[in-house]
CSV table of N, CA and C in Angstrom, one decimal:
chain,number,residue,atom,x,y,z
A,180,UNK,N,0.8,-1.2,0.0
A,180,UNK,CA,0.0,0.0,0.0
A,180,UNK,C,0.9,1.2,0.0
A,181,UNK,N,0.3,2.0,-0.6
A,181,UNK,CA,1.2,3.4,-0.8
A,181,UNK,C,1.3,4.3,0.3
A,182,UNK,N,2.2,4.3,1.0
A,182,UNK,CA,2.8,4.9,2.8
A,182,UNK,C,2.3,5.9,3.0
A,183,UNK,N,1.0,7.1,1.9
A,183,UNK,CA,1.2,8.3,2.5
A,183,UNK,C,2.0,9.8,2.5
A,184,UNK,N,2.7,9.2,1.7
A,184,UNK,CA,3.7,10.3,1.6
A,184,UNK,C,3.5,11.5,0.7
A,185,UNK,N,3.8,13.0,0.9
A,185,UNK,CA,3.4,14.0,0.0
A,185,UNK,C,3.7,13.7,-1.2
A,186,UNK,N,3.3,14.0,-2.4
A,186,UNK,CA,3.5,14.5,-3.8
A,186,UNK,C,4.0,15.9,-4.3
A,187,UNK,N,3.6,16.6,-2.9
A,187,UNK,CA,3.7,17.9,-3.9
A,187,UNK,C,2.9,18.4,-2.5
A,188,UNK,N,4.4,20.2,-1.9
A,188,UNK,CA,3.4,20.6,-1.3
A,188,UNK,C,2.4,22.2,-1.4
A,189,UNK,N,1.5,21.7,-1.0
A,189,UNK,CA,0.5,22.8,-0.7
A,189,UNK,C,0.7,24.1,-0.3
A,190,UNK,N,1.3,24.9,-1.0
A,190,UNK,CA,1.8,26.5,-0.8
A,190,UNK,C,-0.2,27.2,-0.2
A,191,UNK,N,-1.1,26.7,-0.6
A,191,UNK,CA,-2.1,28.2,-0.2
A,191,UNK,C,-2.3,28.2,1.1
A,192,UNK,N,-2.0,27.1,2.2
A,192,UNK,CA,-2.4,28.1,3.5
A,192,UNK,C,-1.1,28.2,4.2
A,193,UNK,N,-0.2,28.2,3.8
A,193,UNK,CA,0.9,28.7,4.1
A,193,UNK,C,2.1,27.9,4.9
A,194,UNK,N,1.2,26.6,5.4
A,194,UNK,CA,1.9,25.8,6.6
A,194,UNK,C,2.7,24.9,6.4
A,195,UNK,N,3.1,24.7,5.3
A,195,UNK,CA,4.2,23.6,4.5
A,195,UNK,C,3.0,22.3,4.7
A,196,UNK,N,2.2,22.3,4.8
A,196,UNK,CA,1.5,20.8,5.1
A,196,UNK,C,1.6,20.5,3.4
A,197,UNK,N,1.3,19.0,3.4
A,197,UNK,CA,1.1,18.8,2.0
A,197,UNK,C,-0.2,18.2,1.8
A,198,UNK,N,-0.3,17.9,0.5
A,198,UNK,CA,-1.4,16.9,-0.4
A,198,UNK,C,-1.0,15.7,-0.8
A,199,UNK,N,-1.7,15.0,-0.5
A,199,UNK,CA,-1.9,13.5,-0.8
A,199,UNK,C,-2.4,13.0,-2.1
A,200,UNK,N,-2.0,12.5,-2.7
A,200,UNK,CA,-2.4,11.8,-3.8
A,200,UNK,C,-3.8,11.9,-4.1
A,201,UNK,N,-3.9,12.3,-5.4
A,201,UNK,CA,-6.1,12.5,-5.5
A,201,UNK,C,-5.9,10.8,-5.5
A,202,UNK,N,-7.6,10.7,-4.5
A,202,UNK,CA,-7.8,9.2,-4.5
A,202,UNK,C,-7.3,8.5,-3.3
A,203,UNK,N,-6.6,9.1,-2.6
A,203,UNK,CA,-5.6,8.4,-1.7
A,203,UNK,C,-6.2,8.5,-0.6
A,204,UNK,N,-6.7,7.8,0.7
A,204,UNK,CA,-6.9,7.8,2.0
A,204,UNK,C,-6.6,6.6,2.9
A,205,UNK,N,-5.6,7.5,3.7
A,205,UNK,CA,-5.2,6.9,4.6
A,205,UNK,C,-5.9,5.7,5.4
A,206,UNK,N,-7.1,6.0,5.9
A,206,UNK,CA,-8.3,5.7,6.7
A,206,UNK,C,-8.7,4.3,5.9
A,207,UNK,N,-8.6,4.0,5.2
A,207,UNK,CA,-9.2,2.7,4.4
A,207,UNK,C,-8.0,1.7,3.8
A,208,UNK,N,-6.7,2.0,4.7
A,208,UNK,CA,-5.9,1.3,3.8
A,208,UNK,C,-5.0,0.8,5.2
A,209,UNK,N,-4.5,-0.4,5.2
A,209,UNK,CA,-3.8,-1.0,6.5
A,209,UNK,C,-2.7,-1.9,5.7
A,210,UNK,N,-1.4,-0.5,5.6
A,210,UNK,CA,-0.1,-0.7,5.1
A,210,UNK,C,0.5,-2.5,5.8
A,211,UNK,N,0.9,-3.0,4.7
A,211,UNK,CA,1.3,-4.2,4.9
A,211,UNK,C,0.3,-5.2,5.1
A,212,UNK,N,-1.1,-5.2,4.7
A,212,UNK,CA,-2.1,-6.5,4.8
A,212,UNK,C,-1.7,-7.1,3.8
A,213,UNK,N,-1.8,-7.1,2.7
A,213,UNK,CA,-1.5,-7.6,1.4
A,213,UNK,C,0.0,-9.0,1.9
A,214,UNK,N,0.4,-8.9,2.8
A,214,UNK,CA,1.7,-10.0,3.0
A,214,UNK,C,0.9,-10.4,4.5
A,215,UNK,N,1.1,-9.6,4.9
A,215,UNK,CA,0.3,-10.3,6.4
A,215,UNK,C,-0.8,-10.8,6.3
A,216,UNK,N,-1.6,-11.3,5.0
A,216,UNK,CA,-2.7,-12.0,5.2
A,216,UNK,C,-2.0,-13.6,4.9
A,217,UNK,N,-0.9,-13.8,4.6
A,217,UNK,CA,-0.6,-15.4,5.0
A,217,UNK,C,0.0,-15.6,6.0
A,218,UNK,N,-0.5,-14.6,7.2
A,218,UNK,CA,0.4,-15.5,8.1
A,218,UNK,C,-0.5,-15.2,9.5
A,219,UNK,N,-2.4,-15.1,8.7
A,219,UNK,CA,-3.4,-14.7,10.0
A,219,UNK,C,-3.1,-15.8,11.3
A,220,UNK,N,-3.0,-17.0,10.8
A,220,UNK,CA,-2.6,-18.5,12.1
A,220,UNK,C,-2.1,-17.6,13.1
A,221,UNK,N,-1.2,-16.1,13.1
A,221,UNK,CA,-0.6,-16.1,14.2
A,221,UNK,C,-1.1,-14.8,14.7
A,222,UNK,N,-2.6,-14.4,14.4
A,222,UNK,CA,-3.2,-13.1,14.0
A,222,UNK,C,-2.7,-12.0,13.6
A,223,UNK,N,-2.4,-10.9,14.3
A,223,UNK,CA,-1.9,-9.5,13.5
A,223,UNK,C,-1.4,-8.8,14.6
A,224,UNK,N,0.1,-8.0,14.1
A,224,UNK,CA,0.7,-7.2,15.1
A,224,UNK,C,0.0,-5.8,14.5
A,225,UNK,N,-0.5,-5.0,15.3
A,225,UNK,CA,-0.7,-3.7,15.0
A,225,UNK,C,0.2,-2.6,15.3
A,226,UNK,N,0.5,-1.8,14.3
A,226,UNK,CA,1.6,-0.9,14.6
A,226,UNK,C,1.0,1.0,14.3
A,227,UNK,N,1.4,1.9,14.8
A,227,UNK,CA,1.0,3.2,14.0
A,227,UNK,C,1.6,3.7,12.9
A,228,UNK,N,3.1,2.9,12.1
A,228,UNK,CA,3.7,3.8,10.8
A,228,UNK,C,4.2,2.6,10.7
A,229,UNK,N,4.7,2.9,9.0
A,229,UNK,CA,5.1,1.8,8.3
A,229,UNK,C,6.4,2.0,8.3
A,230,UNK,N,7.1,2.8,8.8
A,230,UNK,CA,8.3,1.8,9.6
A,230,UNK,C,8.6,1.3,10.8
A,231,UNK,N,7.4,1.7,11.8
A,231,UNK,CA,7.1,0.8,12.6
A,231,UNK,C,7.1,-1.0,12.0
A,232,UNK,N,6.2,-0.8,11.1
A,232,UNK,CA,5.6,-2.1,10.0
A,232,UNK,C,6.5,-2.8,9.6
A,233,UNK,N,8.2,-1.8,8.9
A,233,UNK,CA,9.4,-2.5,8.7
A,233,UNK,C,9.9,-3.1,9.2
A,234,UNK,N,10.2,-2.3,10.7
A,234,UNK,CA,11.3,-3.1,11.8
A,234,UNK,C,10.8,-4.5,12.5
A,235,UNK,N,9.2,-4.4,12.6
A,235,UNK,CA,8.6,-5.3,13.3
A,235,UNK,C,9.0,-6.8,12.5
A,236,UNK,N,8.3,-6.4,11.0
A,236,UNK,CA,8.6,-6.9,10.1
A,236,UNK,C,10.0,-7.7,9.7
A,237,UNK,N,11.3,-7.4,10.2
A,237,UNK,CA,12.6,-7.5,10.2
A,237,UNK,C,12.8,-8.4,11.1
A,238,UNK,N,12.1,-8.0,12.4
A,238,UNK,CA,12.3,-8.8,13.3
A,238,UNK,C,11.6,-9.8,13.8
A,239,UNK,N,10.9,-10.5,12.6
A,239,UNK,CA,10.5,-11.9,12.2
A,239,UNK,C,8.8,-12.1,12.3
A,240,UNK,N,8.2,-10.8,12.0
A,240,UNK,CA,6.7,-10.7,12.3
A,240,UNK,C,5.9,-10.6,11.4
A,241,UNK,N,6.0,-11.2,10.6
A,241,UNK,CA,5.4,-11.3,8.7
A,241,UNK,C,4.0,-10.6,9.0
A,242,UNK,N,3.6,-10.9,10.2
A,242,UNK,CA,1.5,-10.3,10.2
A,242,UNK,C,1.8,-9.1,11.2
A,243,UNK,N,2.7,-8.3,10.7
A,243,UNK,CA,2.4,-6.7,11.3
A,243,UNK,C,1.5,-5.6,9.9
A,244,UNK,N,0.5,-5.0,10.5
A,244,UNK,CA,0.4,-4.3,9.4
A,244,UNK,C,0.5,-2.7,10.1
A,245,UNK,N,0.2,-1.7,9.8
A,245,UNK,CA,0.5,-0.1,10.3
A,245,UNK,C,-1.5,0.6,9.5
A,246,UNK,N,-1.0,0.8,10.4
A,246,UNK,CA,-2.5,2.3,10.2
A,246,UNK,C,-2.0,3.6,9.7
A,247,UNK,N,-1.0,3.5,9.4
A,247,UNK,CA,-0.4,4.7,9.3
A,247,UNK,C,-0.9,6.3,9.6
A,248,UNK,N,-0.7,6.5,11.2
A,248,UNK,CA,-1.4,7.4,11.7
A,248,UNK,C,-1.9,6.6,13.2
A,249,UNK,N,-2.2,7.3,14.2
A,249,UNK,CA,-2.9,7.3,15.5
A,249,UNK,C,-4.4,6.9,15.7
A,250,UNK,N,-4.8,6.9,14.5
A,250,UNK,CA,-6.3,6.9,15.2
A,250,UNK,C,-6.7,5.6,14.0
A,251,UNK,N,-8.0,4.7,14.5
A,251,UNK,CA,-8.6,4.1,13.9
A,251,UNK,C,-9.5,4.6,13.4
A,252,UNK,N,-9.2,4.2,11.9
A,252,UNK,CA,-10.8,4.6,11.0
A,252,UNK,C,-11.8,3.7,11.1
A,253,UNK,N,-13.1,3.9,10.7
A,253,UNK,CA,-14.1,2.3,10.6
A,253,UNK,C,-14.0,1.4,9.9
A,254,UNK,N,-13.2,1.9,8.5
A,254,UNK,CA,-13.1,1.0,7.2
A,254,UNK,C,-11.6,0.5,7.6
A,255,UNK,N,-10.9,1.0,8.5
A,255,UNK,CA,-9.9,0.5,8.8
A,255,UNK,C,-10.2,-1.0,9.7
A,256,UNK,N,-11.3,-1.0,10.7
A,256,UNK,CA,-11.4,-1.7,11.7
A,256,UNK,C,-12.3,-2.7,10.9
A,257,UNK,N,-12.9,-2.4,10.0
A,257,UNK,CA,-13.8,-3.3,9.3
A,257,UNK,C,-12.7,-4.6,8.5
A,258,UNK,N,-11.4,-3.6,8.1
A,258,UNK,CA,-10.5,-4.4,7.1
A,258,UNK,C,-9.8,-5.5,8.3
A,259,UNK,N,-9.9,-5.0,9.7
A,259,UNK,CA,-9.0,-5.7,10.6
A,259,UNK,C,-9.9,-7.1,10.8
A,260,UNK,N,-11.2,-6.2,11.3
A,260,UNK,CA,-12.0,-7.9,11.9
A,260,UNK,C,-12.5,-8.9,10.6
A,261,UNK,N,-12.4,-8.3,9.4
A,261,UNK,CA,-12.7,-9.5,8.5
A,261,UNK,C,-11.4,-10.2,8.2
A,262,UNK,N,-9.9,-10.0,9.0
A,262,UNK,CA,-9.2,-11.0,8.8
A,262,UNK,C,-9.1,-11.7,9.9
A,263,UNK,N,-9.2,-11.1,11.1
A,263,UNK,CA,-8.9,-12.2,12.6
A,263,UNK,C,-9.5,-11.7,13.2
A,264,UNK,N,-9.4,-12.4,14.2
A,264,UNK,CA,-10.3,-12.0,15.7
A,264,UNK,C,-8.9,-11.6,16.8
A,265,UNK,N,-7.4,-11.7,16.3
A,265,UNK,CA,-6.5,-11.6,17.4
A,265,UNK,C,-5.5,-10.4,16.9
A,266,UNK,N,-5.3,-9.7,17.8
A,266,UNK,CA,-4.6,-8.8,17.7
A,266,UNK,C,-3.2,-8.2,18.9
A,267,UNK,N,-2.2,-8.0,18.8
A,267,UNK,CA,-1.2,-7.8,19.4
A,267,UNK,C,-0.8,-6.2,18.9
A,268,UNK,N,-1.1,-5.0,19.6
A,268,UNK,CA,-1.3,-3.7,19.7
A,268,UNK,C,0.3,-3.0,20.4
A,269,UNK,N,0.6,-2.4,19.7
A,269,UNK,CA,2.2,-2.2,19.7
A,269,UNK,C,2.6,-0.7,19.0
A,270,UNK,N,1.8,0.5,19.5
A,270,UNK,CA,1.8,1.6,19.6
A,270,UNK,C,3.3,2.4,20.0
A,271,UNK,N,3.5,3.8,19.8
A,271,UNK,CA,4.5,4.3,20.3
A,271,UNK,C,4.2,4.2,21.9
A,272,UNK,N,5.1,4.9,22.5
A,272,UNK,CA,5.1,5.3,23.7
A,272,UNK,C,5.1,6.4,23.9
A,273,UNK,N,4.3,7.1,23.6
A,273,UNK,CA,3.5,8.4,24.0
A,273,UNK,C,1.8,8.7,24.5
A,274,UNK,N,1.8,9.9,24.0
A,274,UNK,CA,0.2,10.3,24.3
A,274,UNK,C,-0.5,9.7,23.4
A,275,UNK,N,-0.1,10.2,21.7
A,275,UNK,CA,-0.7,9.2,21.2
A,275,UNK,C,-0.5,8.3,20.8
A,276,UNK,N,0.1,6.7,21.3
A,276,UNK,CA,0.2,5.6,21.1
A,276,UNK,C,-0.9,5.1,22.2
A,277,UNK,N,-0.8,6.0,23.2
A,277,UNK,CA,-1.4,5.2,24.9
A,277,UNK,C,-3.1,5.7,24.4
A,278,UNK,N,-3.2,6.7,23.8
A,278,UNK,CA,-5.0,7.1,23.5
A,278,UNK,C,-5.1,5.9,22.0
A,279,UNK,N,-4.5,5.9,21.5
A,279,UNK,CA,-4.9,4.8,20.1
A,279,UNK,C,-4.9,3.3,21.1
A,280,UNK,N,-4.1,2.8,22.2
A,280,UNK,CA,-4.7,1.4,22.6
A,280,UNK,C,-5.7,1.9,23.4
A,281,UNK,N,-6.1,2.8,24.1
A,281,UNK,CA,-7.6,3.1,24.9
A,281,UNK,C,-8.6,2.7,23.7
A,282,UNK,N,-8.4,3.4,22.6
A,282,UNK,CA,-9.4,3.5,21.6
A,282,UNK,C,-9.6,2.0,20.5
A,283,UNK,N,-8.4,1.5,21.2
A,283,UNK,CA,-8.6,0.3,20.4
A,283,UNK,C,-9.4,-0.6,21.3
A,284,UNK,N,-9.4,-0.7,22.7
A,284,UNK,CA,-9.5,-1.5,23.3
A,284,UNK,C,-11.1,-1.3,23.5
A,285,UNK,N,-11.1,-0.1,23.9
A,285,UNK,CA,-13.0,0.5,23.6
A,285,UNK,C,-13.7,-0.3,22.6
A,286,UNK,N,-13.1,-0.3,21.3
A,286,UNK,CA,-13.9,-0.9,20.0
A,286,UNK,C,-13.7,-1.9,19.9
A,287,UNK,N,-12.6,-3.0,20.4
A,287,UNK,CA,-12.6,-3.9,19.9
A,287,UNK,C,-12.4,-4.8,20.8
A,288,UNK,N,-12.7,-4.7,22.3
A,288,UNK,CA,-12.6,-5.7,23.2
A,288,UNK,C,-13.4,-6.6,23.7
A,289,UNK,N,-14.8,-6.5,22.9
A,289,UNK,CA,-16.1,-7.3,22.9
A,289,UNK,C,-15.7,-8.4,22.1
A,290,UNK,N,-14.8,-8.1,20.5
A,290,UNK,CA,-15.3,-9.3,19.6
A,290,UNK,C,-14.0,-9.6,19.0
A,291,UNK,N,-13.2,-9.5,20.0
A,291,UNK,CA,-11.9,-9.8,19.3
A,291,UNK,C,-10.7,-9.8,20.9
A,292,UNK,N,-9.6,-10.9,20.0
A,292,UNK,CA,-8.6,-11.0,21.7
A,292,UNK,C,-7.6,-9.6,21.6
A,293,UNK,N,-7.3,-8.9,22.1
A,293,UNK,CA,-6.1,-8.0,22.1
A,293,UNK,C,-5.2,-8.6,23.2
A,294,UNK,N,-3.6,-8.1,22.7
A,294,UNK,CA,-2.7,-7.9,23.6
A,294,UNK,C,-2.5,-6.7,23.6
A,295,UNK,N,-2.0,-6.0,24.4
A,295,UNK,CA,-1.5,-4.7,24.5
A,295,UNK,C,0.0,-5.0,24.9
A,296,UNK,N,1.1,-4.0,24.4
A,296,UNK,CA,2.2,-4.0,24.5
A,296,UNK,C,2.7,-2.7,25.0
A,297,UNK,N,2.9,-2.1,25.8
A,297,UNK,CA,3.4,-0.9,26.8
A,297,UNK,C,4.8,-0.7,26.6
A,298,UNK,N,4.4,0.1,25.8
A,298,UNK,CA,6.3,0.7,25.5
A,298,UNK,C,6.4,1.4,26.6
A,299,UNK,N,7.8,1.8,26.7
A,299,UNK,CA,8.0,2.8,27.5
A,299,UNK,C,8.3,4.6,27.2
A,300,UNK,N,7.9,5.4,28.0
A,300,UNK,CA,8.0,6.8,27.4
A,300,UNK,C,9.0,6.8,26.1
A,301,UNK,N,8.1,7.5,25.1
A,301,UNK,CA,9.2,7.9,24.1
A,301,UNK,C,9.9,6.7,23.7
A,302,UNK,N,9.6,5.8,23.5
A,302,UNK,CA,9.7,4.6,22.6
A,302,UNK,C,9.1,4.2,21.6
A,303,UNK,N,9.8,3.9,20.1
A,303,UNK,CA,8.7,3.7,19.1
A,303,UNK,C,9.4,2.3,18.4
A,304,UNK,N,8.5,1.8,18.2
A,304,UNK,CA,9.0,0.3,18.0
A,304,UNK,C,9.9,0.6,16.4
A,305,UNK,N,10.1,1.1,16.3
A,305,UNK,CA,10.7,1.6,14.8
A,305,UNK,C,12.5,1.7,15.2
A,306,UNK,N,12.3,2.4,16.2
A,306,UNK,CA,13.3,2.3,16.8
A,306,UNK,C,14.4,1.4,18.1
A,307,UNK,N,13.3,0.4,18.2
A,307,UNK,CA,14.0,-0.5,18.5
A,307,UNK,C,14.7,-1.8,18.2
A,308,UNK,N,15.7,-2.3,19.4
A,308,UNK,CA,16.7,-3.8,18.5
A,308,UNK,C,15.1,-5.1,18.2
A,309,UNK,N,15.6,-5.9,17.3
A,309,UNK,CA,15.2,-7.0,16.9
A,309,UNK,C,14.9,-7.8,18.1
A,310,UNK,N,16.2,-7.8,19.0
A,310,UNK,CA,15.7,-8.2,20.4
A,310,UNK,C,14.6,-8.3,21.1
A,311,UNK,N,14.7,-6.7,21.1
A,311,UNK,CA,13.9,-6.0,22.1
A,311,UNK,C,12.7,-6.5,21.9
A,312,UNK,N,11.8,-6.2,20.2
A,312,UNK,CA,11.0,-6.3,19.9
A,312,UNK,C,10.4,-7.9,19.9
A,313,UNK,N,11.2,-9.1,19.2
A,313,UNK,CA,11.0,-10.3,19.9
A,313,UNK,C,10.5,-10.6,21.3
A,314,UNK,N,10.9,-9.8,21.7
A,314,UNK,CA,11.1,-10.5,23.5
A,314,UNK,C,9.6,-9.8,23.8
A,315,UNK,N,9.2,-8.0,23.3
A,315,UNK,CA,8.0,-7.8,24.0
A,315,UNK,C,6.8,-8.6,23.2
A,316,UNK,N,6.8,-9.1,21.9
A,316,UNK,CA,6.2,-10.1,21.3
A,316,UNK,C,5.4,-11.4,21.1
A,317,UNK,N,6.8,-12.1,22.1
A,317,UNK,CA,7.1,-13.2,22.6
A,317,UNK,C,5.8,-13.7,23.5
């Protein structure tokens, strides 16, 4: 899936923000399902960025996919529960990684298993060893 990344930026409100590809939304698309759907047997690591998605991925977790972004969409959560019922939630360690597992856990702890994974302040799984990430995993 295509990561999101500007094309071209938006000079009229002045804030360097950019534009996204016409057609393109974030909210309906869960970076990395397309390979993580052969490996649902071990359900799905959820991550917030796709290089979150990479390192996980590196460090031997073929069913990570990324949201690319903090918040769950509906057609995001729609795309999650029609592949599994199990999920392993593996957020930064911040404000918004700790409000995206509240919000996950809100919507999805009726009909599906979560793990939650508690980084520590200012930790982003992007940034950690193969180790490390194994072991909180594990």
């Amino acid at each position: 899936a295509y990561a999101g990344r500007a094309v071209k930026e938006d000079p009229s409100d002045g804030t360097g923000k950019y534009r996204l590809p016409e057609g393109f939304k974030k909210s309906f698309v869960l970076f990395n399902l397309h390979r993580a759907k052969e490996h649902l047997e071990r359900g799905l690591v959820l991550v917030e960025g796709f290089f979150d998605c990479i390192k996980v991925y590196q460090a031997g977790f073929p069913n990570v996919v990324a949201l690319m972004g903090s918040t769950l969409s509906d057609q995001q959560e729609q795309l999650l529960v029609a592949h599994t019922d199990r999920f392993a939630l593996m957020f930064d360690g911040d404000d918004a990684g700790n409000k995206c597992l509240r919000d996950f856990y809100g919507r999805l702890r009726r009909r599906t298993y979560l793990r939650e994974i508690h980084l520590e302040s200012g930790e982003q799984p992007d940034r950690l060893g193969e180790d490390r990430i194994r072991k909180l995993l594990s």
